[in-house]
XYZ file of C-alpha atoms in Angstrom:
664
model
C 0.000 0.000 0.000
C 1.415 3.405 -0.995
C 0.547 7.070 -0.810
C 0.060 7.884 -4.504
C 1.072 11.532 -4.390
C 4.471 10.644 -2.905
C 5.419 8.974 -6.190
C 6.075 12.481 -7.558
C 7.375 14.115 -4.395
C 11.023 14.044 -5.496
C 11.164 15.941 -8.772
C 14.787 17.145 -8.654
C 17.829 15.006 -9.461
C 19.555 16.449 -6.384
C 16.969 14.624 -4.260
C 17.906 11.276 -5.795
C 20.989 9.095 -5.150
C 23.995 9.239 -7.473
C 22.912 5.895 -8.947
C 19.921 6.734 -11.152
C 19.870 3.417 -13.017
C 16.279 2.735 -11.931
C 15.130 6.352 -12.419
C 16.644 7.499 -15.707
C 14.547 7.007 -18.820
C 16.500 6.912 -22.068
C 14.828 9.829 -23.908
C 13.298 9.315 -27.355
C 15.894 11.603 -28.936
C 18.773 9.437 -27.667
C 19.133 7.747 -31.035
C 19.891 11.108 -32.646
C 22.932 11.868 -30.495
C 26.050 9.829 -31.167
C 28.347 12.451 -29.722
C 29.456 10.356 -26.760
C 31.134 7.945 -29.142
C 34.229 10.158 -29.385
C 36.385 12.042 -26.893
C 35.298 15.517 -27.933
C 33.882 17.681 -25.152
C 30.144 18.225 -24.897
C 28.082 21.238 -23.860
C 24.700 20.294 -22.371
C 22.078 23.056 -22.382
C 18.653 23.321 -20.842
C 16.404 25.379 -18.630
C 15.133 24.567 -15.153
C 13.595 21.124 -14.908
C 14.768 19.843 -18.294
C 16.758 17.055 -16.652
C 20.357 18.184 -17.172
C 21.611 16.675 -13.916
C 19.714 13.411 -14.392
C 21.049 13.204 -17.944
C 24.621 13.646 -16.720
C 24.186 11.168 -13.852
C 23.241 8.506 -16.382
C 26.764 8.671 -17.828
C 28.607 8.692 -14.501
C 30.193 5.766 -12.686
C 27.563 5.308 -9.972
C 24.977 4.518 -12.636
C 27.286 2.829 -15.146
C 28.518 0.324 -12.547
C 25.310 0.136 -10.532
C 24.831 -2.964 -8.359
C 21.401 -3.238 -10.014
C 23.002 -3.990 -13.385
C 24.027 -7.468 -14.534
C 26.644 -8.608 -17.072
C 28.123 -5.156 -17.637
C 30.244 -5.148 -20.779
C 33.899 -4.108 -20.535
C 33.187 -1.589 -23.297
C 32.003 0.887 -20.655
C 35.489 0.870 -19.116
C 36.679 2.963 -22.035
C 34.811 5.951 -20.681
C 34.268 6.377 -16.947
C 32.104 9.349 -16.035
C 33.006 11.600 -13.095
C 30.475 14.103 -11.742
C 31.337 17.516 -10.318
C 28.884 20.119 -9.131
C 31.140 22.880 -7.761
C 30.464 24.305 -4.327
C 29.737 27.826 -5.532
C 30.046 29.347 -2.078
C 33.522 27.904 -1.616
C 34.591 28.650 -5.200
C 33.544 32.275 -4.763
C 36.331 32.645 -2.167
C 39.007 31.633 -4.674
C 39.352 35.102 -6.162
C 42.421 37.184 -7.035
C 41.299 39.825 -4.559
C 41.377 37.298 -1.709
C 44.161 34.887 -2.659
C 46.151 36.699 -5.315
C 45.771 36.181 -9.070
C 48.076 33.180 -9.550
C 47.103 31.539 -6.276
C 43.382 31.807 -7.101
C 43.918 30.113 -10.440
C 46.043 27.310 -8.973
C 43.682 26.832 -6.025
C 40.643 26.339 -8.272
C 42.435 23.828 -10.498
C 43.554 22.021 -7.331
C 39.984 21.981 -6.021
C 38.677 20.472 -9.272
C 41.512 17.926 -9.262
C 40.693 16.767 -5.717
C 36.971 16.521 -6.433
C 37.544 14.506 -9.606
C 40.137 12.281 -7.896
C 37.558 11.553 -5.209
C 35.119 10.586 -7.954
C 37.786 8.452 -9.660
C 38.476 6.635 -6.394
C 34.749 5.964 -5.926
C 34.568 4.761 -9.533
C 37.310 2.222 -8.823
C 35.338 1.048 -5.787
C 32.178 0.688 -7.886
C 34.038 -1.192 -10.627
C 35.422 -3.616 -8.062
C 31.891 -4.442 -6.910
C 30.261 -4.402 -10.340
C 28.919 -7.489 -12.094
C 31.174 -7.332 -15.163
C 30.517 -9.913 -17.865
C 34.253 -10.601 -18.233
C 34.656 -11.198 -14.502
C 35.669 -9.083 -11.499
C 38.076 -6.196 -11.922
C 39.653 -4.820 -8.762
C 42.141 -1.995 -9.270
C 42.246 -0.844 -5.662
C 45.638 -2.474 -5.002
C 47.148 -1.288 -8.260
C 50.474 0.463 -7.582
C 50.980 3.951 -8.868
C 54.049 4.897 -10.877
C 56.774 6.836 -9.022
C 55.960 9.928 -11.107
C 52.296 9.873 -10.124
C 53.074 9.019 -6.521
C 55.298 12.103 -6.467
C 52.274 14.200 -7.538
C 50.610 12.973 -4.353
C 53.646 13.871 -2.206
C 54.388 10.129 -1.957
C 51.421 9.788 0.377
C 49.616 7.498 -2.051
C 51.198 4.303 -3.342
C 48.112 2.383 -4.516
C 44.851 3.532 -6.085
C 42.817 2.495 -3.059
C 44.539 5.110 -0.886
C 43.269 8.009 -2.986
C 40.079 8.439 -0.970
C 41.763 9.186 2.339
C 44.371 11.381 0.631
C 41.736 13.506 -1.120
C 39.677 13.905 2.046
C 42.703 15.233 3.925
C 43.785 17.543 1.096
C 40.302 18.998 0.696
C 40.274 19.875 4.389
C 43.721 21.398 4.025
C 42.613 23.438 1.000
C 39.523 24.730 2.770
C 41.543 25.896 5.768
C 44.024 27.719 3.557
C 41.387 29.352 1.318
C 39.518 30.665 4.331
C 42.719 31.697 6.140
C 45.320 32.418 3.433
C 47.457 34.630 5.672
C 47.564 32.241 8.603
C 47.958 28.857 6.859
C 50.597 27.477 4.544
C 49.499 27.093 0.944
C 49.003 23.470 -0.162
C 50.923 21.776 -2.957
C 48.651 22.380 -5.924
C 47.547 19.705 -8.392
C 46.335 20.327 -11.931
C 43.230 18.332 -12.861
C 44.153 18.574 -16.550
C 47.339 16.588 -15.926
C 46.790 14.419 -12.835
C 43.595 12.718 -14.090
C 45.101 11.640 -17.443
C 48.199 10.372 -15.596
C 46.055 8.290 -13.266
C 44.179 6.806 -16.218
C 47.463 6.131 -18.005
C 48.889 4.339 -14.948
C 45.846 2.123 -14.662
C 45.772 1.444 -18.415
C 49.387 0.291 -18.490
C 49.034 -2.161 -15.620
C 45.644 -3.698 -16.319
C 45.020 -4.931 -19.892
C 41.245 -4.650 -19.482
C 41.748 -0.924 -18.806
C 43.983 -0.367 -21.844
C 41.516 2.113 -23.379
C 40.470 3.758 -20.095
C 39.583 7.438 -20.155
C 37.772 9.704 -17.720
C 34.917 11.994 -18.643
C 34.488 14.845 -16.223
C 30.994 16.356 -16.186
C 30.962 19.829 -14.633
C 27.370 20.725 -13.753
C 26.085 24.295 -13.279
C 29.072 25.656 -15.177
C 27.458 29.109 -15.208
C 27.915 29.437 -11.442
C 31.697 29.519 -11.711
C 33.578 32.803 -11.853
C 34.911 34.075 -15.162
C 38.517 33.148 -14.371
C 37.437 29.694 -13.216
C 35.487 29.072 -16.413
C 38.624 29.995 -18.358
C 40.566 27.227 -16.602
C 37.911 24.679 -17.542
C 37.878 26.005 -21.107
C 41.660 25.500 -21.248
C 41.096 21.777 -20.658
C 38.379 21.693 -23.332
C 40.561 23.553 -25.840
C 43.522 21.248 -25.241
C 42.008 17.811 -24.580
C 43.815 14.666 -23.520
C 43.189 11.165 -24.845
C 42.576 10.084 -21.248
C 40.381 12.996 -20.114
C 37.426 14.766 -21.706
C 35.767 17.672 -19.914
C 32.037 18.225 -20.448
C 29.985 21.144 -19.140
C 26.297 21.722 -18.448
C 24.605 25.078 -17.996
C 21.379 26.992 -18.549
C 20.772 28.380 -22.005
C 22.455 31.766 -22.534
C 23.784 31.795 -18.963
C 27.278 31.534 -20.479
C 27.985 33.208 -23.803
C 31.760 33.694 -23.759
C 33.959 30.593 -23.709
C 37.306 32.295 -23.466
C 40.400 30.380 -22.401
C 43.277 31.755 -20.319
C 44.924 32.843 -23.554
C 43.353 34.834 -26.387
C 41.706 31.698 -27.757
C 38.050 30.788 -27.370
C 36.136 27.533 -27.483
C 34.579 27.057 -30.904
C 31.552 24.843 -31.387
C 32.070 21.881 -33.740
C 35.846 22.311 -33.572
C 36.278 22.015 -29.809
C 32.974 20.672 -28.504
C 29.534 19.430 -29.472
C 26.188 20.538 -28.110
C 23.098 18.821 -26.740
C 20.177 21.177 -26.231
C 17.839 19.233 -23.939
C 15.280 22.017 -23.935
C 15.091 21.976 -27.715
C 14.913 18.181 -27.865
C 12.147 18.015 -25.253
C 10.170 20.703 -27.047
C 9.049 18.097 -29.570
C 5.401 17.590 -28.644
C 5.098 13.875 -29.416
C 8.401 12.938 -27.792
C 7.664 14.909 -24.644
C 4.295 13.201 -24.323
C 5.863 9.747 -24.591
C 8.589 10.563 -22.073
C 6.088 12.144 -19.670
C 3.771 9.135 -19.926
C 6.632 6.745 -19.239
C 7.773 8.871 -16.316
C 4.234 8.846 -14.895
C 3.980 5.050 -15.051
C 7.559 4.516 -13.837
C 6.995 6.616 -10.732
C 3.814 4.680 -9.969
C 5.683 1.404 -10.506
C 8.494 2.416 -8.139
C 5.827 3.318 -5.593
C 4.345 -0.165 -5.906
C 1.116 0.987 -7.552
C -0.780 -1.193 -10.049
C -1.955 0.569 -13.218
C -2.667 -2.244 -15.711
C -0.554 -1.587 -18.798
C 0.935 -4.818 -20.151
C 3.075 -3.150 -22.825
C 4.907 -1.077 -20.220
C 8.142 -2.687 -18.973
C 10.213 -0.508 -16.618
C 13.388 -2.463 -17.381
C 13.225 -1.382 -21.009
C 13.255 2.298 -20.110
C 16.866 2.373 -18.956
C 18.566 0.627 -21.896
C 19.126 2.275 -25.263
C 18.809 -1.100 -27.013
C 15.046 -1.048 -26.345
C 14.481 2.388 -27.867
C 13.127 1.012 -31.143
C 10.462 -0.935 -29.266
C 9.504 2.133 -27.220
C 9.204 4.297 -30.318
C 6.868 1.823 -32.039
C 3.320 3.003 -32.688
C 1.841 0.096 -30.731
C 3.869 0.844 -27.606
C 3.312 4.594 -27.807
C -0.442 4.197 -28.207
C -0.620 1.771 -25.273
C 1.496 3.804 -22.823
C 0.290 7.289 -23.733
C -3.247 5.963 -24.055
C -3.186 4.447 -20.569
C -1.972 7.691 -18.971
C -4.626 9.617 -20.878
C -7.198 7.289 -19.313
C -5.811 7.993 -15.840
C -5.538 11.744 -16.487
C -8.517 12.199 -18.821
C -9.388 15.407 -20.606
C -12.485 16.818 -22.247
C -12.476 17.959 -25.861
C -13.432 21.528 -26.657
C -16.773 20.183 -27.882
C -17.380 18.448 -24.556
C -16.393 21.571 -22.623
C -18.817 23.615 -24.720
C -21.553 21.147 -23.760
C -20.453 21.476 -20.139
C -21.014 25.242 -20.430
C -24.612 24.511 -21.391
C -25.000 22.368 -18.234
C -23.160 24.653 -15.803
C -25.624 27.362 -14.770
C -23.087 30.132 -13.886
C -21.152 29.571 -17.124
C -24.321 29.452 -19.184
C -25.600 32.604 -17.477
C -22.303 34.382 -18.227
C -22.603 33.362 -21.893
C -26.197 34.577 -22.060
C -25.239 37.918 -20.489
C -22.367 38.221 -22.944
C -24.733 37.732 -25.886
C -27.243 40.133 -24.355
C -24.605 42.874 -24.115
C -23.815 42.336 -27.770
C -27.462 42.634 -28.686
C -27.646 45.845 -26.680
C -24.626 47.180 -28.533
C -26.493 46.696 -31.817
C -29.860 47.899 -30.473
C -31.504 44.494 -30.934
C -32.666 43.737 -27.391
C -36.301 44.407 -28.294
C -36.344 42.108 -31.324
C -33.967 39.252 -30.383
C -33.464 37.605 -27.001
C -30.123 36.266 -25.823
C -31.779 33.017 -24.727
C -32.858 32.333 -28.301
C -29.204 32.400 -29.383
C -28.172 29.737 -26.888
C -29.016 26.148 -27.815
C -27.624 23.176 -25.825
C -27.990 21.037 -28.954
C -25.638 23.436 -30.767
C -23.225 24.036 -27.907
C -20.133 25.085 -29.872
C -22.036 27.511 -32.067
C -23.792 28.936 -29.010
C -20.471 29.570 -27.244
C -18.962 31.446 -30.181
C -22.132 33.507 -30.551
C -20.992 35.314 -27.424
C -18.072 36.788 -29.363
C -19.816 37.185 -32.714
C -22.589 39.308 -31.204
C -20.054 41.692 -29.675
C -18.266 42.473 -32.924
C -18.858 45.495 -35.113
C -20.674 45.001 -38.346
C -24.157 43.810 -39.186
C -25.172 40.931 -36.860
C -28.187 39.961 -38.987
C -26.339 37.397 -41.173
C -24.863 35.770 -38.046
C -28.273 35.517 -36.356
C -29.755 34.131 -39.554
C -27.000 31.509 -39.819
C -27.513 30.445 -36.198
C -31.270 30.121 -36.629
C -30.708 28.012 -39.749
C -28.314 25.841 -37.745
C -30.887 25.400 -34.967
C -33.552 24.330 -37.448
C -31.084 22.048 -39.263
C -31.449 24.159 -42.395
C -27.772 25.071 -42.494
C -25.891 24.678 -45.777
C -25.008 20.997 -46.145
C -22.441 21.640 -48.865
C -19.709 22.536 -46.427
C -20.187 26.288 -46.579
C -21.846 26.619 -43.185
C -20.043 29.605 -41.590
C -20.002 27.968 -38.154
C -18.506 24.579 -38.936
C -16.665 24.859 -42.228
C -12.895 24.608 -42.090
C -11.561 27.882 -40.754
C -15.063 28.951 -39.816
C -16.393 30.670 -36.727
C -16.097 27.615 -34.455
C -12.569 26.702 -35.581
C -11.295 30.234 -35.066
C -13.113 31.234 -31.911
C -14.209 28.314 -29.746
C -11.115 28.043 -27.526
C -10.833 31.798 -27.124
C -14.489 32.079 -26.135
C -14.169 29.246 -23.618
C -11.115 30.866 -22.006
C -13.046 34.149 -21.902
C -16.031 32.555 -20.162
C -13.913 30.813 -17.532
C -11.839 33.952 -16.899
C -14.992 35.675 -15.680
C -15.527 32.971 -13.056
C -12.095 32.635 -11.401
C -13.430 30.325 -8.670
C -14.507 27.816 -11.327
C -12.032 25.018 -12.137
C -11.098 25.695 -15.767
C -11.466 22.351 -17.541
C -9.368 23.622 -20.442
C -6.299 22.941 -18.284
C -7.280 19.360 -17.303
C -5.885 16.188 -18.828
C -2.560 14.516 -19.591
C -2.221 16.175 -22.995
C -2.844 19.606 -21.511
C -0.484 18.941 -18.604
C 2.182 18.230 -21.213
C 1.371 21.467 -23.022
C 1.602 23.469 -19.787
C 4.858 21.828 -18.694
C 6.802 21.195 -21.919
C 9.825 21.091 -21.966
C 10.107 20.862 -18.162
C 9.649 17.387 -16.717
C 9.826 18.972 -13.257
C 6.702 21.025 -13.909
C 4.947 17.923 -15.234
C 5.801 15.977 -12.085
C 4.585 18.821 -9.899
C 1.273 18.864 -11.765
C 0.966 15.104 -11.183
C 1.922 15.390 -7.510
C -0.685 18.054 -6.727
C -3.331 16.262 -8.805
C -2.900 12.975 -6.950
C -2.734 14.783 -3.624
C -6.054 16.494 -4.321
C -7.709 13.357 -5.698
C -6.517 10.769 -3.193
C -5.119 12.952 -0.388
C -2.751 10.869 1.738
C -4.748 7.653 1.668
C -2.771 4.477 1.034
C -3.594 2.596 -2.157
C -2.160 -0.167 -4.282
C -3.941 0.864 -7.489
C -5.017 4.031 -9.252
C -8.241 5.117 -10.882
C -8.933 7.964 -13.335
C -8.745 11.417 -11.771
C -11.638 13.816 -12.230
C -11.270 16.762 -14.580
C -12.044 19.165 -11.735
C -9.170 17.919 -9.562
C -6.755 18.172 -12.485
C -7.902 21.688 -13.362
C -7.587 22.766 -9.736
C -4.081 21.263 -9.571
C -3.058 23.182 -12.695
C -4.229 26.414 -11.085
C -2.434 25.717 -7.795
C 0.849 24.758 -9.489
C 0.676 27.792 -11.770
C 0.122 30.097 -8.790
C 3.025 28.467 -6.941
C 5.367 28.809 -9.936
C 4.465 32.490 -10.248
C 5.281 33.056 -6.573
C 8.556 31.169 -7.071
C 9.872 33.534 -9.768
C 11.636 35.924 -7.308
C 13.926 33.023 -6.362
C 15.328 32.866 -9.901
C 18.779 34.369 -9.955
C 19.809 37.882 -9.029
C 16.928 39.582 -10.838
C 14.034 37.446 -9.645
C 11.854 40.329 -8.508
C 12.228 42.054 -11.872
C 11.382 38.792 -13.614
C 8.204 38.367 -11.568
C 7.102 41.910 -12.343
C 7.760 41.199 -16.011
C 5.652 38.013 -15.829
C 2.879 39.905 -14.006
C 2.785 42.644 -16.631
C 2.862 40.299 -19.615
C 0.189 38.168 -17.971
C -1.931 41.294 -17.425
C -1.511 42.228 -21.083
C -2.585 38.810 -22.378
C -5.341 38.669 -19.762
C -6.637 42.002 -21.055
C -6.792 40.673 -24.611
C -8.631 37.599 -23.321
C -11.246 39.806 -21.604
C -12.347 41.435 -24.860
C -15.868 40.107 -25.466
C -15.530 40.365 -29.248
C -12.564 37.946 -29.261
C -11.638 39.311 -32.696
C -8.106 37.988 -32.093
C -8.535 35.170 -29.568
C -5.794 33.399 -27.624
C -3.096 36.083 -27.755
C -0.388 34.821 -25.413
C 2.982 35.808 -26.912
C 4.614 38.795 -28.547
C 7.219 39.801 -31.073
C 9.169 43.004 -31.450
C 8.740 45.146 -34.540
C 11.855 44.478 -36.598
C 12.029 47.992 -38.011
C 12.063 49.348 -34.473
C 14.545 46.929 -32.915
C 17.262 49.532 -32.342
C 15.017 51.199 -29.803
C 15.307 48.397 -27.257
C 17.096 49.641 -24.165
C 20.091 47.808 -22.735
C 18.069 47.098 -19.595
C 15.252 45.518 -21.628
C 17.666 43.377 -23.641
C 19.349 42.206 -20.437
C 16.033 41.316 -18.806
C 14.908 39.402 -21.901
C 18.117 37.387 -21.790
C 17.669 36.748 -18.073
C 14.083 35.618 -18.675
C 15.254 33.241 -21.374
C 18.029 31.853 -19.175
C 15.568 31.019 -16.387
C 12.905 29.725 -18.818
C 10.460 32.451 -17.835
C 10.211 33.317 -21.524
C 10.948 31.066 -24.468
C 12.378 32.609 -27.594
C 11.041 30.791 -30.630
C 11.697 31.539 -34.314
C 9.095 33.598 -36.094
C 8.033 31.325 -38.935
C 7.677 34.363 -41.199
C 11.294 35.391 -40.662
C 14.354 34.016 -42.359
C 16.626 34.321 -39.333
C 16.282 33.069 -35.802
C 19.355 34.811 -34.496
C 18.187 38.391 -34.263
C 16.257 39.395 -31.167
C 13.654 41.085 -33.369
C 13.117 37.987 -35.511
C 11.689 35.970 -32.677
C 8.442 35.261 -30.915
C 8.639 35.629 -27.141
C 6.402 33.098 -25.429
C 5.534 33.361 -21.748
C 6.219 30.027 -20.053
C 2.952 28.139 -20.418
C 3.008 27.039 -16.783
C 1.818 30.590 -15.975
C -1.261 30.300 -18.226
C -3.688 29.103 -15.495
C -2.528 31.872 -13.147
C -3.698 34.451 -15.684
C -6.599 32.407 -17.125
C -5.113 32.622 -20.625
C -4.582 30.107 -23.396
C -1.580 27.765 -23.385
C -1.858 27.284 -27.171
C 0.504 29.288 -29.370
C -2.047 30.730 -31.788
C -1.803 34.508 -32.018
C 0.640 37.193 -30.977
C 0.809 40.910 -30.544
C 3.618 42.825 -32.255
C 5.030 45.509 -29.988
C 7.233 48.496 -30.676
C 10.577 48.664 -28.904
C 9.343 51.600 -26.801
C 6.379 49.513 -25.642
C 8.633 46.605 -24.700
C 10.860 49.010 -22.785
C 7.815 50.288 -20.890
C 6.567 46.796 -20.045
C 9.935 45.532 -18.868
C 11.588 48.530 -17.297
C 9.308 51.512 -16.639
C 7.104 52.363 -13.679
C 3.701 50.844 -12.939
C 1.980 54.090 -13.938
C 3.679 54.053 -17.340
C 2.726 50.400 -17.819
C -0.918 50.986 -16.869
C -1.125 53.841 -19.371
C 0.457 51.645 -22.042
C -1.956 48.808 -21.340
C -4.930 51.100 -21.937
C -3.268 52.202 -25.172
C -2.657 48.663 -26.459
C -5.997 47.267 -25.323
C -8.319 50.241 -25.700
C -11.202 50.715 -23.218
C -13.880 50.328 -25.890
C -12.529 46.824 -26.564
C -13.199 45.788 -22.992
C -16.280 44.338 -21.385
C -18.218 46.973 -19.409
C -16.882 47.203 -15.906
C -13.704 45.196 -16.480
C -11.135 47.858 -17.356
C -10.449 48.688 -13.741
C -9.685 45.035 -12.990
C -6.747 44.933 -15.367
C -4.375 46.467 -12.853
């Protein structure tokens, strides 16, 4: 018996053990990346929650030589992964101002060397205990060469003594860094030379390790100081056959890869790139991975969910990727999760509006206001333009009646639809391709729900919609699942799971969205500015959503007028980059532009996880093009300037009566 919600309680790799062999799911895009087949360095990019750390952990020794694995091939001994997440607080002390320029550089390289040697020692321990197909391999008693032993001040004679040596030297380094004037400086090691020498020693003395190399993964590379990043870039620029250095960081958090000399790291020549955020942005692949993650977490929690095609053991091995990408498997796994997290179609939600008295009343009032605008209240009643049997058409009538122009043809078309006298040749204005329903139904539904904020908005409920809100962040998806199961089953113990109601899912989406909005100030050094930016953009899109005419429904992103791009202030450009780094905004190519490099050639999409907080659409359908001066005002100017701008962009006459004051 298990508490269902706890299956998704740990949604950060830092909360998991170093061995993630039973947690890591080989992603669908794995077959497209062969870059780990050579010794070239790799740069791993991705925003918060994209799984950078989990991805790296998969390649490191704790997972590679996991006690859970059987018959491990000696091939993996060619590349032993070492993980390093620098202690940023400690590294921040190793500055020229505190230690002196040369000492700071040597101290950081020494720190990295000790951390990686500790990892190498633990890797040797894991290899000794691993179930290798060619038999045991214990290198702990392997003697070091005199040259390497000298590097360790002759305090280490065999590999197995490295652990104690490193522990002592790390303590010694910490004392000196914190008290440089009172303690003697340690004898510094260089990670770029000592790690390859260790691998070379082991390779010479053990034939099975003849091709041994270490791969050092440096996580959160952006948190290192500029001089420290240069030292790492030196190792990338001048690689060794026995050591490859890989880095992981948030997108755009590091833009200059300068070495200690005048050289810089050049992509393709010096390193390759994996953009996890870009890979996970593929809708179909994210859905499959999210569905597998959902079922895996339930499986690890001991919960039954009845899906015969799902085999957790196949998730962790690349050899089973073809099976997992088959149509049969995808349909079974994704289909099962869709059953457990069901959603309503837009047609079904429109019918729900007809059955929900407050929503139906809001629709009727909306139509009535439109009739009043055209002076038709005495001749046509709003109730006559609402028909439960024609739910979708009735919902969009709310917008159509509030638009300028002659409403007579629209009323005539609706009456023909009600009496089943509509054109059967496919020219019916409501249901033809690109007709009134296609273009307006979602926007009208979002508008109706926005007027009843206490109502659970069913447009956010369901596995597919959870994926749309979360993509490309698996962390957001897990949080949506955690809150959903907590609401649906509370903390009751269960051994199976049943479908969750749409209302609980919609409520969970709202709660998670609110929580993520409140979390924005914690993002980096400019968190408060980022939250104000999110609030203002949300208010802008919310204002468009409140227009009863819905002439341009579902506006939820913006672009910057290309001809006006020079007018962007430095502060606005910096905040846009910060927002992109922390995945508050996503910069996506404008399909009408030929370049995706220029800031003005892009669409700027507010992270969809914020959509429920502002009651706006998560679908990328329409945008507003802003002038540079308007972007400057939204991002950097005072609240009074923004409020004035908002009234200018979304004019009062476009608003529902009585709503303009609520925009601020």
